[in-house]
C-alpha cells in the first residue's frame, strides 16, 4: 500500500497456462513434453512493463523405487518484452525478443508418514516486485510430516537469484523460509495456514526489506479420467 517503504519494488501480476503429455516407457521410466505460456506484468510509474514467454520442454522421470523419483526437464524459452520503463535514473529500454534456455531438476522421496522434495529451476519468470521479468535461478527444499490421518505439517526453504532482463544491475537475491499446517476436510477440500519469512537483497537499492507473511488457503481438488 505504501511504495515509499520499499523503494525499488513495485506491484506485479502474472498469468499463464501449460499443457503436457506424459508417456510411460517402462515401470520405472517416463518421458514427455510440456508447453508453457506466461504473461508477466509489473507496474513501475509512469507505466507498465509486460513480458510474454513461450516455452517447449522435454522431461524425463525415473523411479528407482516406488517411493523415490528423480526428474529432469529442459528446452528453449522465447520471451518478448515491450518497451520497458527501467526506473529512476535509467532511460526506457527498447522492446526486445530473444531465446533463452530453461531447465531444472527435482528429487522426491516419500515414506509412510514423511516426504522430502528438493528442486532447482532456471527460467525466465516474474520479478516478484522488481521492475520487470527476470532470469531466475532458484533452489527449493521442503519436508512434510503427517501428524494424524487428516493433519500434516510442512517446512520449506527457497533461495532465488534474479537478474532483470532489461537492466541486469537491478538484480539480486532472496531467501525465504516457511512453516505451515494442512488439514484435509473430506475427500476434496483442504485447509492450510502458514508463516513465511522473506529476506531480499538487491544491491542497487539502499533499502532491502525483510517481510513477514501470514496466510490461509482453502483448496478444492478433483480428478476424473478421460473417457469415463
PDB file of C-alpha atoms in Angstrom:
ATOM      1  CA  UNK A   1       0.000   0.000   0.000  1.00  0.00           C
ATOM      2  CA  UNK A   2       2.898   2.416   0.653  1.00  0.00           C
ATOM      3  CA  UNK A   3       5.591   2.116  -2.087  1.00  0.00           C
ATOM      4  CA  UNK A   4       7.778   4.622  -0.216  1.00  0.00           C
ATOM      5  CA  UNK A   5       8.510   1.907   2.363  1.00  0.00           C
ATOM      6  CA  UNK A   6      10.076  -0.374  -0.268  1.00  0.00           C
ATOM      7  CA  UNK A   7      11.834   1.778  -2.883  1.00  0.00           C
ATOM      8  CA  UNK A   8      12.675  -0.220  -5.995  1.00  0.00           C
ATOM      9  CA  UNK A   9       9.868  -2.753  -5.561  1.00  0.00           C
ATOM     10  CA  UNK A  10       6.562  -2.490  -7.419  1.00  0.00           C
ATOM     11  CA  UNK A  11       3.174  -4.129  -7.824  1.00  0.00           C
ATOM     12  CA  UNK A  12       3.260  -7.120 -10.163  1.00  0.00           C
ATOM     13  CA  UNK A  13       0.962  -9.705 -11.721  1.00  0.00           C
ATOM     14  CA  UNK A  14       1.324 -12.841 -13.798  1.00  0.00           C
ATOM     15  CA  UNK A  15      -0.942 -15.044 -15.887  1.00  0.00           C
ATOM     16  CA  UNK A  16      -0.211 -18.227 -17.715  1.00  0.00           C
ATOM     17  CA  UNK A  17      -1.094 -21.765 -18.677  1.00  0.00           C
ATOM     18  CA  UNK A  18       0.545 -25.032 -19.627  1.00  0.00           C
ATOM     19  CA  UNK A  19      -0.207 -28.394 -21.198  1.00  0.00           C
ATOM     20  CA  UNK A  20       1.797 -31.608 -21.064  1.00  0.00           C
ATOM     21  CA  UNK A  21       1.881 -35.132 -22.440  1.00  0.00           C
ATOM     22  CA  UNK A  22       3.473 -37.984 -20.487  1.00  0.00           C
ATOM     23  CA  UNK A  23       4.300 -41.485 -21.752  1.00  0.00           C
ATOM     24  CA  UNK A  24       5.255 -44.452 -19.586  1.00  0.00           C
ATOM     25  CA  UNK A  25       8.180 -46.182 -21.290  1.00  0.00           C
ATOM     26  CA  UNK A  26       8.549 -48.873 -18.616  1.00  0.00           C
ATOM     27  CA  UNK A  27       7.762 -49.470 -14.960  1.00  0.00           C
ATOM     28  CA  UNK A  28      10.493 -47.045 -13.866  1.00  0.00           C
ATOM     29  CA  UNK A  29      10.807 -44.582 -16.759  1.00  0.00           C
ATOM     30  CA  UNK A  30       8.529 -41.795 -18.023  1.00  0.00           C
ATOM     31  CA  UNK A  31       9.133 -39.254 -20.798  1.00  0.00           C
ATOM     32  CA  UNK A  32       7.039 -36.350 -22.008  1.00  0.00           C
ATOM     33  CA  UNK A  33       6.749 -32.831 -23.334  1.00  0.00           C
ATOM     34  CA  UNK A  34       5.360 -29.588 -21.917  1.00  0.00           C
ATOM     35  CA  UNK A  35       4.275 -26.293 -23.464  1.00  0.00           C
ATOM     36  CA  UNK A  36       4.107 -23.239 -21.181  1.00  0.00           C
ATOM     37  CA  UNK A  37       2.858 -19.679 -21.746  1.00  0.00           C
ATOM     38  CA  UNK A  38       3.349 -16.741 -19.343  1.00  0.00           C
ATOM     39  CA  UNK A  39       2.345 -13.084 -19.299  1.00  0.00           C
ATOM     40  CA  UNK A  40       4.456 -11.214 -16.730  1.00  0.00           C
ATOM     41  CA  UNK A  41       3.493  -7.682 -15.669  1.00  0.00           C
ATOM     42  CA  UNK A  42       4.999  -5.064 -13.374  1.00  0.00           C
ATOM     43  CA  UNK A  43       3.852  -1.523 -12.693  1.00  0.00           C
ATOM     44  CA  UNK A  44       6.685   0.967 -12.154  1.00  0.00           C
ATOM     45  CA  UNK A  45       5.376   4.543 -12.594  1.00  0.00           C
ATOM     46  CA  UNK A  46       4.580   6.034 -15.030  1.00  0.00           C
ATOM     47  CA  UNK A  47       3.574   2.886 -16.937  1.00  0.00           C
ATOM     48  CA  UNK A  48       3.551  -0.892 -17.003  1.00  0.00           C
ATOM     49  CA  UNK A  49       6.171  -3.387 -18.164  1.00  0.00           C
ATOM     50  CA  UNK A  50       4.952  -6.521 -19.957  1.00  0.00           C
ATOM     51  CA  UNK A  51       6.837  -9.667 -20.971  1.00  0.00           C
ATOM     52  CA  UNK A  52       5.368 -12.754 -22.654  1.00  0.00           C
ATOM     53  CA  UNK A  53       7.105 -16.125 -22.765  1.00  0.00           C
ATOM     54  CA  UNK A  54       6.580 -19.360 -24.704  1.00  0.00           C
ATOM     55  CA  UNK A  55       8.441 -22.487 -23.661  1.00  0.00           C
ATOM     56  CA  UNK A  56       8.672 -26.023 -25.084  1.00  0.00           C
ATOM     57  CA  UNK A  57      10.323 -28.544 -22.769  1.00  0.00           C
ATOM     58  CA  UNK A  58      11.102 -32.248 -22.747  1.00  0.00           C
ATOM     59  CA  UNK A  59      11.109 -34.065 -19.435  1.00  0.00           C
ATOM     60  CA  UNK A  60      12.232 -37.417 -18.066  1.00  0.00           C
ATOM     61  CA  UNK A  61      11.291 -39.058 -14.765  1.00  0.00           C
ATOM     62  CA  UNK A  62      12.961 -42.091 -13.215  1.00  0.00           C
ATOM     63  CA  UNK A  63      11.580 -44.153 -10.316  1.00  0.00           C
ATOM     64  CA  UNK A  64      14.401 -46.280  -8.847  1.00  0.00           C
ATOM     65  CA  UNK A  65      11.816 -47.356  -6.249  1.00  0.00           C
ATOM     66  CA  UNK A  66       8.101 -46.644  -5.724  1.00  0.00           C
ATOM     67  CA  UNK A  67       8.970 -44.108  -3.012  1.00  0.00           C
ATOM     68  CA  UNK A  68      11.817 -42.278  -4.789  1.00  0.00           C
ATOM     69  CA  UNK A  69      11.711 -40.310  -8.039  1.00  0.00           C
ATOM     70  CA  UNK A  70      14.123 -38.102  -9.967  1.00  0.00           C
ATOM     71  CA  UNK A  71      13.076 -35.734 -12.776  1.00  0.00           C
ATOM     72  CA  UNK A  72      14.845 -33.574 -15.352  1.00  0.00           C
ATOM     73  CA  UNK A  73      13.420 -31.082 -17.831  1.00  0.00           C
ATOM     74  CA  UNK A  74      14.848 -28.639 -20.341  1.00  0.00           C
ATOM     75  CA  UNK A  75      14.235 -26.811 -23.578  1.00  0.00           C
ATOM     76  CA  UNK A  76      14.070 -23.423 -25.304  1.00  0.00           C
ATOM     77  CA  UNK A  77      12.093 -20.487 -23.936  1.00  0.00           C
ATOM     78  CA  UNK A  78      11.223 -17.486 -26.113  1.00  0.00           C
ATOM     79  CA  UNK A  79      10.450 -14.143 -24.486  1.00  0.00           C
ATOM     80  CA  UNK A  80       9.068 -10.922 -25.952  1.00  0.00           C
ATOM     81  CA  UNK A  81       9.258  -7.749 -23.886  1.00  0.00           C
ATOM     82  CA  UNK A  82       7.628  -4.450 -24.803  1.00  0.00           C
ATOM     83  CA  UNK A  83       9.377  -1.133 -24.146  1.00  0.00           C
ATOM     84  CA  UNK A  84      10.487  -1.355 -20.514  1.00  0.00           C
ATOM     85  CA  UNK A  85      10.473   1.588 -18.111  1.00  0.00           C
ATOM     86  CA  UNK A  86      13.649   0.976 -16.128  1.00  0.00           C
ATOM     87  CA  UNK A  87      13.026   3.212 -13.116  1.00  0.00           C
ATOM     88  CA  UNK A  88      14.512   6.413 -11.810  1.00  0.00           C
ATOM     89  CA  UNK A  89      17.972   7.117 -13.203  1.00  0.00           C
ATOM     90  CA  UNK A  90      17.568   4.854 -16.243  1.00  0.00           C
ATOM     91  CA  UNK A  91      16.212   5.523 -19.704  1.00  0.00           C
ATOM     92  CA  UNK A  92      13.387   3.431 -21.142  1.00  0.00           C
ATOM     93  CA  UNK A  93      14.686   0.134 -22.545  1.00  0.00           C
ATOM     94  CA  UNK A  94      13.513  -0.633 -26.127  1.00  0.00           C
ATOM     95  CA  UNK A  95      11.360  -3.665 -26.906  1.00  0.00           C
ATOM     96  CA  UNK A  96      13.329  -6.908 -27.143  1.00  0.00           C
ATOM     97  CA  UNK A  97      12.826 -10.512 -28.188  1.00  0.00           C
ATOM     98  CA  UNK A  98      15.190 -13.399 -27.552  1.00  0.00           C
ATOM     99  CA  UNK A  99      15.557 -17.122 -26.919  1.00  0.00           C
ATOM    100  CA  UNK A 100      16.787 -18.399 -23.573  1.00  0.00           C
ATOM    101  CA  UNK A 101      17.476 -21.921 -22.278  1.00  0.00           C
ATOM    102  CA  UNK A 102      15.340 -23.165 -19.403  1.00  0.00           C
ATOM    103  CA  UNK A 103      15.659 -26.289 -17.322  1.00  0.00           C
ATOM    104  CA  UNK A 104      15.519 -27.862 -13.933  1.00  0.00           C
ATOM    105  CA  UNK A 105      15.683 -30.986 -11.810  1.00  0.00           C
ATOM    106  CA  UNK A 106      13.822 -32.381  -8.828  1.00  0.00           C
ATOM    107  CA  UNK A 107      14.185 -35.212  -6.324  1.00  0.00           C
ATOM    108  CA  UNK A 108      11.244 -36.560  -4.316  1.00  0.00           C
ATOM    109  CA  UNK A 109      11.337 -39.151  -1.543  1.00  0.00           C
ATOM    110  CA  UNK A 110       8.358 -40.428   0.404  1.00  0.00           C
ATOM    111  CA  UNK A 111       7.811 -42.920   3.210  1.00  0.00           C
ATOM    112  CA  UNK A 112       4.646 -43.753   5.099  1.00  0.00           C
ATOM    113  CA  UNK A 113       4.299 -40.517   7.086  1.00  0.00           C
ATOM    114  CA  UNK A 114       7.058 -38.237   5.731  1.00  0.00           C
ATOM    115  CA  UNK A 115       8.203 -36.774   2.420  1.00  0.00           C
ATOM    116  CA  UNK A 116      11.161 -34.704   1.202  1.00  0.00           C
ATOM    117  CA  UNK A 117      11.405 -32.683  -2.026  1.00  0.00           C
ATOM    118  CA  UNK A 118      14.415 -30.825  -3.491  1.00  0.00           C
ATOM    119  CA  UNK A 119      14.408 -28.907  -6.776  1.00  0.00           C
ATOM    120  CA  UNK A 120      16.350 -26.468  -8.957  1.00  0.00           C
ATOM    121  CA  UNK A 121      14.967 -24.194 -11.698  1.00  0.00           C
ATOM    122  CA  UNK A 122      16.464 -21.903 -14.337  1.00  0.00           C
ATOM    123  CA  UNK A 123      13.860 -19.912 -16.289  1.00  0.00           C
ATOM    124  CA  UNK A 124      12.523 -16.527 -17.359  1.00  0.00           C
ATOM    125  CA  UNK A 125       9.995 -15.693 -14.666  1.00  0.00           C
ATOM    126  CA  UNK A 126       8.146 -12.907 -12.895  1.00  0.00           C
ATOM    127  CA  UNK A 127      10.321 -10.487 -10.942  1.00  0.00           C
ATOM    128  CA  UNK A 128       8.454 -10.693  -7.644  1.00  0.00           C
ATOM    129  CA  UNK A 129       8.317  -6.898  -7.314  1.00  0.00           C
ATOM    130  CA  UNK A 130      11.290  -5.881  -9.484  1.00  0.00           C
ATOM    131  CA  UNK A 131      10.752  -3.606 -12.494  1.00  0.00           C
ATOM    132  CA  UNK A 132      10.205  -6.455 -14.964  1.00  0.00           C
ATOM    133  CA  UNK A 133      10.653 -10.115 -15.782  1.00  0.00           C
ATOM    134  CA  UNK A 134      13.860 -11.770 -14.626  1.00  0.00           C
ATOM    135  CA  UNK A 135      16.198 -14.598 -15.486  1.00  0.00           C
ATOM    136  CA  UNK A 136      15.674 -16.746 -12.401  1.00  0.00           C
ATOM    137  CA  UNK A 137      17.827 -19.370 -10.719  1.00  0.00           C
ATOM    138  CA  UNK A 138      16.137 -20.899  -7.690  1.00  0.00           C
ATOM    139  CA  UNK A 139      16.690 -23.812  -5.327  1.00  0.00           C
ATOM    140  CA  UNK A 140      13.911 -25.186  -3.141  1.00  0.00           C
ATOM    141  CA  UNK A 141      13.709 -27.781  -0.377  1.00  0.00           C
ATOM    142  CA  UNK A 142      10.737 -28.932   1.672  1.00  0.00           C
ATOM    143  CA  UNK A 143       9.878 -31.519   4.311  1.00  0.00           C
ATOM    144  CA  UNK A 144       6.364 -32.705   5.107  1.00  0.00           C
ATOM    145  CA  UNK A 145       5.321 -34.765   8.115  1.00  0.00           C
ATOM    146  CA  UNK A 146       1.929 -36.403   8.600  1.00  0.00           C
ATOM    147  CA  UNK A 147       0.820 -35.883  12.210  1.00  0.00           C
ATOM    148  CA  UNK A 148      -2.613 -37.525  12.169  1.00  0.00           C
ATOM    149  CA  UNK A 149      -4.832 -39.014   9.487  1.00  0.00           C
ATOM    150  CA  UNK A 150      -6.092 -35.549   8.434  1.00  0.00           C
ATOM    151  CA  UNK A 151      -3.347 -33.202   9.696  1.00  0.00           C
ATOM    152  CA  UNK A 152       0.173 -32.607   8.374  1.00  0.00           C
ATOM    153  CA  UNK A 153       2.962 -30.059   8.887  1.00  0.00           C
ATOM    154  CA  UNK A 154       5.500 -28.686   6.396  1.00  0.00           C
ATOM    155  CA  UNK A 155       8.786 -26.783   6.457  1.00  0.00           C
ATOM    156  CA  UNK A 156      10.247 -25.216   3.304  1.00  0.00           C
ATOM    157  CA  UNK A 157      13.141 -23.014   2.230  1.00  0.00           C
ATOM    158  CA  UNK A 158      13.929 -21.199  -1.025  1.00  0.00           C
ATOM    159  CA  UNK A 159      16.920 -19.347  -2.421  1.00  0.00           C
ATOM    160  CA  UNK A 160      16.400 -17.295  -5.598  1.00  0.00           C
ATOM    161  CA  UNK A 161      18.821 -15.249  -7.686  1.00  0.00           C
ATOM    162  CA  UNK A 162      17.166 -12.749 -10.051  1.00  0.00           C
ATOM    163  CA  UNK A 163      18.610 -10.727 -12.923  1.00  0.00           C
ATOM    164  CA  UNK A 164      16.191  -8.277 -14.552  1.00  0.00           C
ATOM    165  CA  UNK A 165      16.083  -8.908 -18.309  1.00  0.00           C
ATOM    166  CA  UNK A 166      16.109  -5.213 -19.203  1.00  0.00           C
ATOM    167  CA  UNK A 167      18.662  -3.968 -16.647  1.00  0.00           C
ATOM    168  CA  UNK A 168      20.708  -6.745 -15.063  1.00  0.00           C
ATOM    169  CA  UNK A 169      22.274  -4.386 -12.495  1.00  0.00           C
ATOM    170  CA  UNK A 170      18.877  -4.261 -10.776  1.00  0.00           C
ATOM    171  CA  UNK A 171      19.055  -7.947  -9.866  1.00  0.00           C
ATOM    172  CA  UNK A 172      19.800  -9.562  -6.551  1.00  0.00           C
ATOM    173  CA  UNK A 173      18.741 -12.474  -4.425  1.00  0.00           C
ATOM    174  CA  UNK A 174      16.126 -13.508  -1.902  1.00  0.00           C
ATOM    175  CA  UNK A 175      15.963 -16.152   0.829  1.00  0.00           C
ATOM    176  CA  UNK A 176      12.773 -17.397   2.433  1.00  0.00           C
ATOM    177  CA  UNK A 177      11.663 -19.968   4.976  1.00  0.00           C
ATOM    178  CA  UNK A 178       8.143 -21.061   5.768  1.00  0.00           C
ATOM    179  CA  UNK A 179       6.163 -23.332   8.090  1.00  0.00           C
ATOM    180  CA  UNK A 180       2.579 -24.458   7.567  1.00  0.00           C
ATOM    181  CA  UNK A 181      -0.172 -26.784   8.779  1.00  0.00           C
ATOM    182  CA  UNK A 182      -2.613 -28.501   6.435  1.00  0.00           C
ATOM    183  CA  UNK A 183      -5.867 -30.226   7.351  1.00  0.00           C
ATOM    184  CA  UNK A 184      -7.853 -32.406   4.981  1.00  0.00           C
ATOM    185  CA  UNK A 185     -11.622 -31.889   5.196  1.00  0.00           C
ATOM    186  CA  UNK A 186     -13.373 -34.696   3.379  1.00  0.00           C
ATOM    187  CA  UNK A 187     -12.092 -36.158   0.117  1.00  0.00           C
ATOM    188  CA  UNK A 188     -11.668 -32.973  -1.923  1.00  0.00           C
ATOM    189  CA  UNK A 189     -11.251 -29.967   0.403  1.00  0.00           C
ATOM    190  CA  UNK A 190      -8.138 -28.950   2.353  1.00  0.00           C
ATOM    191  CA  UNK A 191      -7.371 -26.012   4.656  1.00  0.00           C
ATOM    192  CA  UNK A 192      -3.866 -24.608   5.066  1.00  0.00           C
ATOM    193  CA  UNK A 193      -2.333 -21.892   7.243  1.00  0.00           C
ATOM    194  CA  UNK A 194       1.284 -20.801   7.350  1.00  0.00           C
ATOM    195  CA  UNK A 195       4.002 -18.255   8.045  1.00  0.00           C
ATOM    196  CA  UNK A 196       6.807 -17.129   5.722  1.00  0.00           C
ATOM    197  CA  UNK A 197       9.891 -15.044   6.486  1.00  0.00           C
ATOM    198  CA  UNK A 198      11.377 -13.412   3.370  1.00  0.00           C
ATOM    199  CA  UNK A 199      14.741 -11.624   3.125  1.00  0.00           C
ATOM    200  CA  UNK A 200      15.565  -9.692  -0.065  1.00  0.00           C
ATOM    201  CA  UNK A 201      18.916  -8.228  -1.041  1.00  0.00           C
ATOM    202  CA  UNK A 202      19.035  -6.062  -4.184  1.00  0.00           C
ATOM    203  CA  UNK A 203      22.369  -4.288  -4.385  1.00  0.00           C
ATOM    204  CA  UNK A 204      21.126  -1.252  -6.320  1.00  0.00           C
ATOM    205  CA  UNK A 205      18.700  -0.173  -3.571  1.00  0.00           C
ATOM    206  CA  UNK A 206      19.573   1.262  -0.168  1.00  0.00           C
ATOM    207  CA  UNK A 207      16.550  -0.472   1.406  1.00  0.00           C
ATOM    208  CA  UNK A 208      16.286  -4.277   1.309  1.00  0.00           C
ATOM    209  CA  UNK A 209      13.063  -5.098   3.127  1.00  0.00           C
ATOM    210  CA  UNK A 210      12.520  -8.195   5.230  1.00  0.00           C
ATOM    211  CA  UNK A 211       8.921  -9.372   5.140  1.00  0.00           C
ATOM    212  CA  UNK A 212       6.734 -11.463   7.419  1.00  0.00           C
ATOM    213  CA  UNK A 213       3.794 -13.124   5.694  1.00  0.00           C
ATOM    214  CA  UNK A 214       0.925 -14.979   7.329  1.00  0.00           C
ATOM    215  CA  UNK A 215      -1.517 -16.742   5.004  1.00  0.00           C
ATOM    216  CA  UNK A 216      -4.538 -19.033   4.857  1.00  0.00           C
ATOM    217  CA  UNK A 217      -5.771 -21.032   1.857  1.00  0.00           C
ATOM    218  CA  UNK A 218      -8.746 -23.224   1.011  1.00  0.00           C
ATOM    219  CA  UNK A 219      -8.343 -25.723  -1.844  1.00  0.00           C
ATOM    220  CA  UNK A 220     -10.772 -27.925  -3.732  1.00  0.00           C
ATOM    221  CA  UNK A 221      -9.191 -30.664  -5.809  1.00  0.00           C
ATOM    222  CA  UNK A 222     -10.692 -33.217  -8.164  1.00  0.00           C
ATOM    223  CA  UNK A 223      -9.559 -35.531 -10.930  1.00  0.00           C
ATOM    224  CA  UNK A 224     -11.526 -37.566 -13.454  1.00  0.00           C
ATOM    225  CA  UNK A 225     -10.076 -39.944 -16.058  1.00  0.00           C
ATOM    226  CA  UNK A 226     -10.826 -39.025 -19.674  1.00  0.00           C
ATOM    227  CA  UNK A 227     -13.289 -41.321 -21.405  1.00  0.00           C
ATOM    228  CA  UNK A 228     -15.249 -42.334 -18.289  1.00  0.00           C
TER     229      UNK A 228
END
